[in-house]
CSV table of C-alpha atoms in Angstrom, one decimal:
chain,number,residue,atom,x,y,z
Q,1,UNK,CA,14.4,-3.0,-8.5
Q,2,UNK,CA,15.0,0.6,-7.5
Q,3,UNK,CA,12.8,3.3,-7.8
Q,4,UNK,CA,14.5,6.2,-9.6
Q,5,UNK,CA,11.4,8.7,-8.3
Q,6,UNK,CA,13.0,8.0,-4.7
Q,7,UNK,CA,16.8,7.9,-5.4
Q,8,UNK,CA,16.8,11.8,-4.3
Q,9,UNK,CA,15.1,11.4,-1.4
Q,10,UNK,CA,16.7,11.9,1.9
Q,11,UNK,CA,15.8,10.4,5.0
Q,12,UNK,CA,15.0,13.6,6.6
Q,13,UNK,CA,11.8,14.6,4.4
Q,14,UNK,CA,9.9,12.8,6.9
Q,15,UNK,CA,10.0,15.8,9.8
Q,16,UNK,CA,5.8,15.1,10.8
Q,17,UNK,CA,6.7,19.0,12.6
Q,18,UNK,CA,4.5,19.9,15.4
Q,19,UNK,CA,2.1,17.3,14.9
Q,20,UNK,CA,4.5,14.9,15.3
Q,21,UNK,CA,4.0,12.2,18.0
Q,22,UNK,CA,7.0,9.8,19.1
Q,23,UNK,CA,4.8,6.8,20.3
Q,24,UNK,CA,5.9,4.3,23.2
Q,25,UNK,CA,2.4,2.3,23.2
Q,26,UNK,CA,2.6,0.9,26.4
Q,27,UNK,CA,-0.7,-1.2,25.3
Q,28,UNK,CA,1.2,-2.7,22.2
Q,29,UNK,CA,4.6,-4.0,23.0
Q,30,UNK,CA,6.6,-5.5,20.7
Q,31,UNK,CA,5.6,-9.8,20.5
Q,32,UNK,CA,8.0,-11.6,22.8
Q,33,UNK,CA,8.5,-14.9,21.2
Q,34,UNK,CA,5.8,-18.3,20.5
Q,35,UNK,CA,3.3,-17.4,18.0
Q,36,UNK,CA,1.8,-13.9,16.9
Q,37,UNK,CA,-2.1,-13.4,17.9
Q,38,UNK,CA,-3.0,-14.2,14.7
Q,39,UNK,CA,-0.9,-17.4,14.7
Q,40,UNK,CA,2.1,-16.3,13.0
Q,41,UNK,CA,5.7,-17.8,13.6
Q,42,UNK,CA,7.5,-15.9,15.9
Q,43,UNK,CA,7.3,-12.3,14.8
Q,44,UNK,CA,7.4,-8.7,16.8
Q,45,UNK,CA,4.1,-6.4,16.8
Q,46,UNK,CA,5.6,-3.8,15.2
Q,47,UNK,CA,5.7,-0.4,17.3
Q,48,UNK,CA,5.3,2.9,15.6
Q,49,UNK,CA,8.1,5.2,15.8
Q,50,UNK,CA,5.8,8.3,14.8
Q,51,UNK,CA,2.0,8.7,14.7
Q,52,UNK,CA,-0.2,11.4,12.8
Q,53,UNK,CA,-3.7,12.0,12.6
Q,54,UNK,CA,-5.5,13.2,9.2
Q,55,UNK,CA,-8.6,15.1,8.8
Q,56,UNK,CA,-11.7,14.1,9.0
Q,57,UNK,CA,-11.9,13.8,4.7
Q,58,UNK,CA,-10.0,11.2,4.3
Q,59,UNK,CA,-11.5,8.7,7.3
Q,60,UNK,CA,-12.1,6.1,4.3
Q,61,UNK,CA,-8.5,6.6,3.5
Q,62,UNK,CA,-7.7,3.5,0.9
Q,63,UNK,CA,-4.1,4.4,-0.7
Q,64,UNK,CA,-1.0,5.9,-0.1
Q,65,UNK,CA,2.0,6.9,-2.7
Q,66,UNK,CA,5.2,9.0,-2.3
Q,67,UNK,CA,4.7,12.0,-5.3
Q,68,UNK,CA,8.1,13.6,-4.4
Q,69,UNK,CA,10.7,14.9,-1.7
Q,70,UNK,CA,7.8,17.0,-0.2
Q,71,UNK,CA,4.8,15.4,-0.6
Q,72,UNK,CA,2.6,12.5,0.0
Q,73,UNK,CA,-0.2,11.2,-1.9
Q,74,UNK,CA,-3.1,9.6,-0.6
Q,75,UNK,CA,-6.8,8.4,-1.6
Q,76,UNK,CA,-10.6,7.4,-0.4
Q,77,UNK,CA,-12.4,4.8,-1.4
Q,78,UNK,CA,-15.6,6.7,-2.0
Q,79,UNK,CA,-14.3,9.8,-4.4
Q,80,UNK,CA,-11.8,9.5,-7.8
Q,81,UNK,CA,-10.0,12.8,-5.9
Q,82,UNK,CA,-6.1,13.1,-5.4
Q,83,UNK,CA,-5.2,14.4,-2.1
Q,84,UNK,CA,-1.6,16.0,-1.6
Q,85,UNK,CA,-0.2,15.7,2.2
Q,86,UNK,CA,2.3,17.9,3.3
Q,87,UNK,CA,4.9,15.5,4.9
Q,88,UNK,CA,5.9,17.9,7.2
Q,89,UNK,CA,3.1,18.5,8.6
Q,90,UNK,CA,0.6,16.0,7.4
Q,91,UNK,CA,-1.8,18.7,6.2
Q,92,UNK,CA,-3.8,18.0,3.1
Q,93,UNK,CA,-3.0,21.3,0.7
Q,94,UNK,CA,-4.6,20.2,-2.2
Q,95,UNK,CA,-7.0,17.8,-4.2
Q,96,UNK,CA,-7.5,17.2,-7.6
Q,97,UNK,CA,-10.1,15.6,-9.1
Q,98,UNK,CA,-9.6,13.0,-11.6
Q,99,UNK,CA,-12.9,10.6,-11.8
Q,100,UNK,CA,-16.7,10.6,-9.9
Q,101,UNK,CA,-17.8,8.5,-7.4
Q,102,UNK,CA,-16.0,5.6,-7.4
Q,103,UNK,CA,-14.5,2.3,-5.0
Q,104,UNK,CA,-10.6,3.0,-5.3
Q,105,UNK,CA,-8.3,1.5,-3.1
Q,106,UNK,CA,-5.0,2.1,-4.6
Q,107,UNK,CA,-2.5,4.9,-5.8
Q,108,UNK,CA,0.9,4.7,-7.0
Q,109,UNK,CA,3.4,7.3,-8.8
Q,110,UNK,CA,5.6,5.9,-11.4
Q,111,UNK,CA,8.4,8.4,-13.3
Q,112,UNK,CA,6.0,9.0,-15.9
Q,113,UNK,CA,2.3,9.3,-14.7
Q,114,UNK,CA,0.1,8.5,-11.6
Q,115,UNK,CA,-2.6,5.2,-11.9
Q,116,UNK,CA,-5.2,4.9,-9.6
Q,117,UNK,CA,-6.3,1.6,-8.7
Q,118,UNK,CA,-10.6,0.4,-8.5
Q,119,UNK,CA,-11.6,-2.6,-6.4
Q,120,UNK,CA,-12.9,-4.1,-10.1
Q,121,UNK,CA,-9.8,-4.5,-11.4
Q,122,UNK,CA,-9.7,-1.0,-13.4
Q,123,UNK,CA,-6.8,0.9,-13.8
Q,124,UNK,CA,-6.5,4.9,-14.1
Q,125,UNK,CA,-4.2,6.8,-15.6
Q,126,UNK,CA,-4.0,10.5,-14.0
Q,127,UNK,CA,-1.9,12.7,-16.4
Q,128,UNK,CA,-1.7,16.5,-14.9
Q,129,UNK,CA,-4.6,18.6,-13.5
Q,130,UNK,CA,-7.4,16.9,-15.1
Q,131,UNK,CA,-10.6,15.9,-14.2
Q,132,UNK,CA,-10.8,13.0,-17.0
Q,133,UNK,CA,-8.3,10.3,-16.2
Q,134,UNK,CA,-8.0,7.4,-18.9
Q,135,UNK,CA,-9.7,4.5,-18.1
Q,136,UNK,CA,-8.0,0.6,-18.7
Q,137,UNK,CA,-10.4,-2.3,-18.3
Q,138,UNK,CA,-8.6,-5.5,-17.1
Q,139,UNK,CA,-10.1,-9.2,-17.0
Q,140,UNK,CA,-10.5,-8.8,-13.2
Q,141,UNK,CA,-14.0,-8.2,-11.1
Q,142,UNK,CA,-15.1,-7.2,-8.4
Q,143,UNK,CA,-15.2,-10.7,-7.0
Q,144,UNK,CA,-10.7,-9.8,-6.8
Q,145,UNK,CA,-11.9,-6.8,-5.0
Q,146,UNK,CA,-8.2,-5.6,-5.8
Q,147,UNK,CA,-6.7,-3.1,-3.3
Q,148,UNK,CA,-3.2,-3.0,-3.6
Q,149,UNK,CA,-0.9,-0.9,-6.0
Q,150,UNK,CA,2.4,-0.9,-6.7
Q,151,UNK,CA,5.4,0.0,-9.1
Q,152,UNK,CA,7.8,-2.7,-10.3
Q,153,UNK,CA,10.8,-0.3,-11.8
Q,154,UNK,CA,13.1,-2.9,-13.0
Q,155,UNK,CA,10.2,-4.8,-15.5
Q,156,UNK,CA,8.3,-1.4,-15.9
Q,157,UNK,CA,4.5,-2.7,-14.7
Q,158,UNK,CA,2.1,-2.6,-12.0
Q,159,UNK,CA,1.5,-5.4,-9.3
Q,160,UNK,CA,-2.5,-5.6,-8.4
Q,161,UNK,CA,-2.9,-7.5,-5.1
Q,162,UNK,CA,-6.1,-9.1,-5.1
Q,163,UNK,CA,-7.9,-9.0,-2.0
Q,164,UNK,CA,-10.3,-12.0,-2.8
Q,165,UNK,CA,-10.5,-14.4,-5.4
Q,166,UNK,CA,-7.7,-15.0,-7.3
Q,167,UNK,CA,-9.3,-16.5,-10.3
Q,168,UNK,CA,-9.8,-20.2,-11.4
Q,169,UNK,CA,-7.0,-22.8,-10.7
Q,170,UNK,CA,-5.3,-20.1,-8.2
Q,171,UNK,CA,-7.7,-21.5,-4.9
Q,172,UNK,CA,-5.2,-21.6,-1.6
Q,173,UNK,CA,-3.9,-18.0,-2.6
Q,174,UNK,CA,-4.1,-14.3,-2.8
Q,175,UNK,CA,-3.1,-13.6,-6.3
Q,176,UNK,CA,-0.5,-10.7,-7.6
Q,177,UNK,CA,-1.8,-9.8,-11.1
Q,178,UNK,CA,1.1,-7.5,-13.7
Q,179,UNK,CA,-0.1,-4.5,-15.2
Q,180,UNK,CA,2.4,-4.3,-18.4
Q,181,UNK,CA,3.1,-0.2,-18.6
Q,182,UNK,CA,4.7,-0.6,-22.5
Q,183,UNK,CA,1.2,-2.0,-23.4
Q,184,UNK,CA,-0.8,-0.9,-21.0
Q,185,UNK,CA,-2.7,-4.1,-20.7
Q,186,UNK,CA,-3.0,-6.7,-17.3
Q,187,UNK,CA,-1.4,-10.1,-18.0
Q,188,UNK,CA,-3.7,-13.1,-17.9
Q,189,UNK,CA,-1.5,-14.8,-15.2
Q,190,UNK,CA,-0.6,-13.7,-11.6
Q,191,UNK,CA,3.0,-13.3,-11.4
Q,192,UNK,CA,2.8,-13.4,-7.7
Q,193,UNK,CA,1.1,-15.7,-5.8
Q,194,UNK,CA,0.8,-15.8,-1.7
Q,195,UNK,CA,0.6,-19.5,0.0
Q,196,UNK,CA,-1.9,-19.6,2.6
Q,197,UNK,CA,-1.3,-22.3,4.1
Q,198,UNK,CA,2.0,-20.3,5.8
Q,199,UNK,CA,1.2,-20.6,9.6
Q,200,UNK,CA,-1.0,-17.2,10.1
Q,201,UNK,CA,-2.0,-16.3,6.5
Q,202,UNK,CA,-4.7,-18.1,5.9
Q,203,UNK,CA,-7.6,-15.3,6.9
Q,204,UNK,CA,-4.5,-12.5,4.9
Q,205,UNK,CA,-6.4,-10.0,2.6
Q,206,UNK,CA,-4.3,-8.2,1.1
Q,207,UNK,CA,-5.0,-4.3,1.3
Q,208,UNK,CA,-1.6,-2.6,0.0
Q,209,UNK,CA,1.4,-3.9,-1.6
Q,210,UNK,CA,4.8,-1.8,-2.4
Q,211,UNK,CA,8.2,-2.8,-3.2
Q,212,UNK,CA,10.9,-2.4,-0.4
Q,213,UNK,CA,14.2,-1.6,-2.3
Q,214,UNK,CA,16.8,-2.1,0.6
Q,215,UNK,CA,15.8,-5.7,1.0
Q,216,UNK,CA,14.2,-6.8,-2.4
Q,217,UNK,CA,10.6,-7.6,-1.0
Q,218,UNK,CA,7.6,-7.1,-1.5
Q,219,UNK,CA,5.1,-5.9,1.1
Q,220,UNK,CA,1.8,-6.4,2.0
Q,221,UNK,CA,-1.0,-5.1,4.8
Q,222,UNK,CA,-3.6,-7.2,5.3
Q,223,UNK,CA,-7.0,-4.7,6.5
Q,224,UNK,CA,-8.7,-7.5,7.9
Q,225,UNK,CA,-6.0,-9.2,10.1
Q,226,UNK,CA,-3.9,-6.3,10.7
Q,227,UNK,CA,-0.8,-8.3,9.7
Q,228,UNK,CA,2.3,-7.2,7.6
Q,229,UNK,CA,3.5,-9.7,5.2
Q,230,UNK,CA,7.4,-9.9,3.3
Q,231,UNK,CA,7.8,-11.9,0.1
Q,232,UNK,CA,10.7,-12.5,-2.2
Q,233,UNK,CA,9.8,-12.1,-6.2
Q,234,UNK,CA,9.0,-16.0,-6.1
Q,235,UNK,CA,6.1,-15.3,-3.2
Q,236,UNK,CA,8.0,-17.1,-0.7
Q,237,UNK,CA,7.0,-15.8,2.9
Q,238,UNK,CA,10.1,-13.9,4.3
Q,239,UNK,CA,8.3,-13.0,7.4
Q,240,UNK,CA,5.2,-11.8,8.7
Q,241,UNK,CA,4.3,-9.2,11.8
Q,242,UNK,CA,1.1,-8.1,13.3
Q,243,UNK,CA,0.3,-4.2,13.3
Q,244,UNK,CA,-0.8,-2.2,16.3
Q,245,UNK,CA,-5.0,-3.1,15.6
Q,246,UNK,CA,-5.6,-0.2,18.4
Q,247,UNK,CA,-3.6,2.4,16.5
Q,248,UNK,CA,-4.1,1.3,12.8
Q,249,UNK,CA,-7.7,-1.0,12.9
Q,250,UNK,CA,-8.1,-1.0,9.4
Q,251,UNK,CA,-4.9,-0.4,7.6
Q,252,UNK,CA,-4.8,0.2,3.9
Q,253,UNK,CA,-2.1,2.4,2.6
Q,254,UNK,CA,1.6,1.1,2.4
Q,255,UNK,CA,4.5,3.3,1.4
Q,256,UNK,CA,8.5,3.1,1.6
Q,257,UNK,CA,10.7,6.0,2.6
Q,258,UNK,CA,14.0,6.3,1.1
Q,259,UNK,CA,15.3,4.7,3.7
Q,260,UNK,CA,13.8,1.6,3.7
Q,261,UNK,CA,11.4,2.9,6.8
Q,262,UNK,CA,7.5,2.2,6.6
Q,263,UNK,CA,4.6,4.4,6.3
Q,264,UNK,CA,1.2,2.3,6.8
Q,265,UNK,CA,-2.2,4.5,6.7
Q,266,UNK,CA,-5.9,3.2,8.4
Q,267,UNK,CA,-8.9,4.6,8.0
Q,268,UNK,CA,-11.0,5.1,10.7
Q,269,UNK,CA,-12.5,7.8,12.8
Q,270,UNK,CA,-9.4,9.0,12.7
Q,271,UNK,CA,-7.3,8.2,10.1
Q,272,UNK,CA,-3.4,8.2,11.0
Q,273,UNK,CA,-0.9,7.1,8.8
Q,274,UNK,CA,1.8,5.2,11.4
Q,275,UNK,CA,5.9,5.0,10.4
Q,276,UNK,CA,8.0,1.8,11.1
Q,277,UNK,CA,11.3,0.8,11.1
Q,278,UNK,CA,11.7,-2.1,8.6
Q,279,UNK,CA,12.8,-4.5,8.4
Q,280,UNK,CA,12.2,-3.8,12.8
Q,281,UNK,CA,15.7,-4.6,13.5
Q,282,UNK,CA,17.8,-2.9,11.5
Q,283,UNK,CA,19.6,-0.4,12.6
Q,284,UNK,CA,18.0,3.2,13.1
């Protein structure tokens, strides 16, 4: 399921500049066999290979998108507001407005607009420099308290990861509702669902959610358990890996480079957006 906004990407866009930090993390080395701390099978702790730190505007950060070969796109949960990040620098050089106060928690470019994602289930469609975006209701609440976004290229819809309840009959799971794009309408069904009962999922929240082209998974960060999680398109667990809790506490934006390489965003006091090889041992 490529995504034909990427395909001109290069692997170099990602210079972070002066900013930059190469990180060794002495205090979180990479998980040496047994169980993860959160009870996982036998995973690493993934190690960042690069680090930056955002300003102090976006320390609710709650979203992360690639918007082209230059630029990153990123979200709080306590404004409807756009910011653009340099990614060569990691500097925000612009924000556009699109909605008032509002919880979002997820943004995601597709070829033909930008949706926003509320923790109600809502969906926003941002269309150019406007301060209106349209609005789509879904059947979800605020009981899903949905947080991740993501574009499926090959069946043309959203994925909404619901962080909570996945709705009746679904119990045991975090639930992966489909936002058709031709219709522009949620489907009544998840079309995803995550087993908890895998060894070290069973406290997973899901947080973000993005497609990873080079292997044909689907990702998810977990905020609450600082976990990463792979699935196939059936929801089977591939793997899962804990995240650096000391670097990224509360992690809640997900993007793929070109490449197939990670970048995971936490909010906190600061906010840093991390980058990871993935899957962790394929070749640099």
């Amino acid at each position: 399921m490529p995504n034909a906004r990427l395909s001109s990407l290069s692997s170099a866009l990602f210079s972070w500049g002066p900013l930059l930090i190469v990180m060794a993390f002495s205090g979180c080395p990479p998980h040496s066999g047994g169980t993860s701390p959160t009870g996982a099978p036998a995973s690493d702790t993934l190690v960042p290979l690069r680090l930056i730190t955002l300003p102090s505007e976006l320390r609710e950060l709650s979203g992360l998108t690639l918007l082209n070969d230059s630029t990153l796109g990123a979200i709080q949960d306590e404004r409807g507001v756009l910011y653009k990040i340099r990614l060569a620098d990691g500097a925000v050089f612009a924000r556009l407005k699109f909605h008032g106060p509002g919880d979002f928690e997820g943004i995601e470019q597709t070829p033909t607009a930008l949706f926003a994602l509320q923790s109600d289930g809502d969906v926003f469609e941002i269309n150019g420099d406007v301060d209106d975006a349209q609005k789509y209701e879904t059947h979800l609440t605020s009981a899903a308290d949905t947080e991740g976004l993501a574009y499926d290229a090959q069946q043309n819809r959203l994925l909404i990861a619901c962080k909570e309840e996945p709705g009746d009959g679904y119990e045991g799971t975090r639930a992966i509702y489909a936002f058709d794009l031709d219709r522009r309408e949620l489907q009544p069904d998840p079309t995803i669902l995550l087993d908890r009962s895998y060894p070290g999922l069973r406290e997973f929240k899901p947080s973000a959610l993005a497609y990873h082209s080079p292997t044909g998974w689907w990702v998810l960060v977990s905020s609450t358990t600082q976990q990463l999680a792979a699935l196939d398109s059936e929801g089977g667990v591939q793997d899962v890996w804990s995240l650096p809790a000391s670097v990224l506490p509360q992690p809640e934006g997900l993007a793929v480079l070109p490449g197939g390489d990670l970048l995971i965003g936490s909010e906190g006091r600061p906010a840093r957006i991390a980058r990871f090889r993935f899957p962790p041992h394929s070749a640099p």
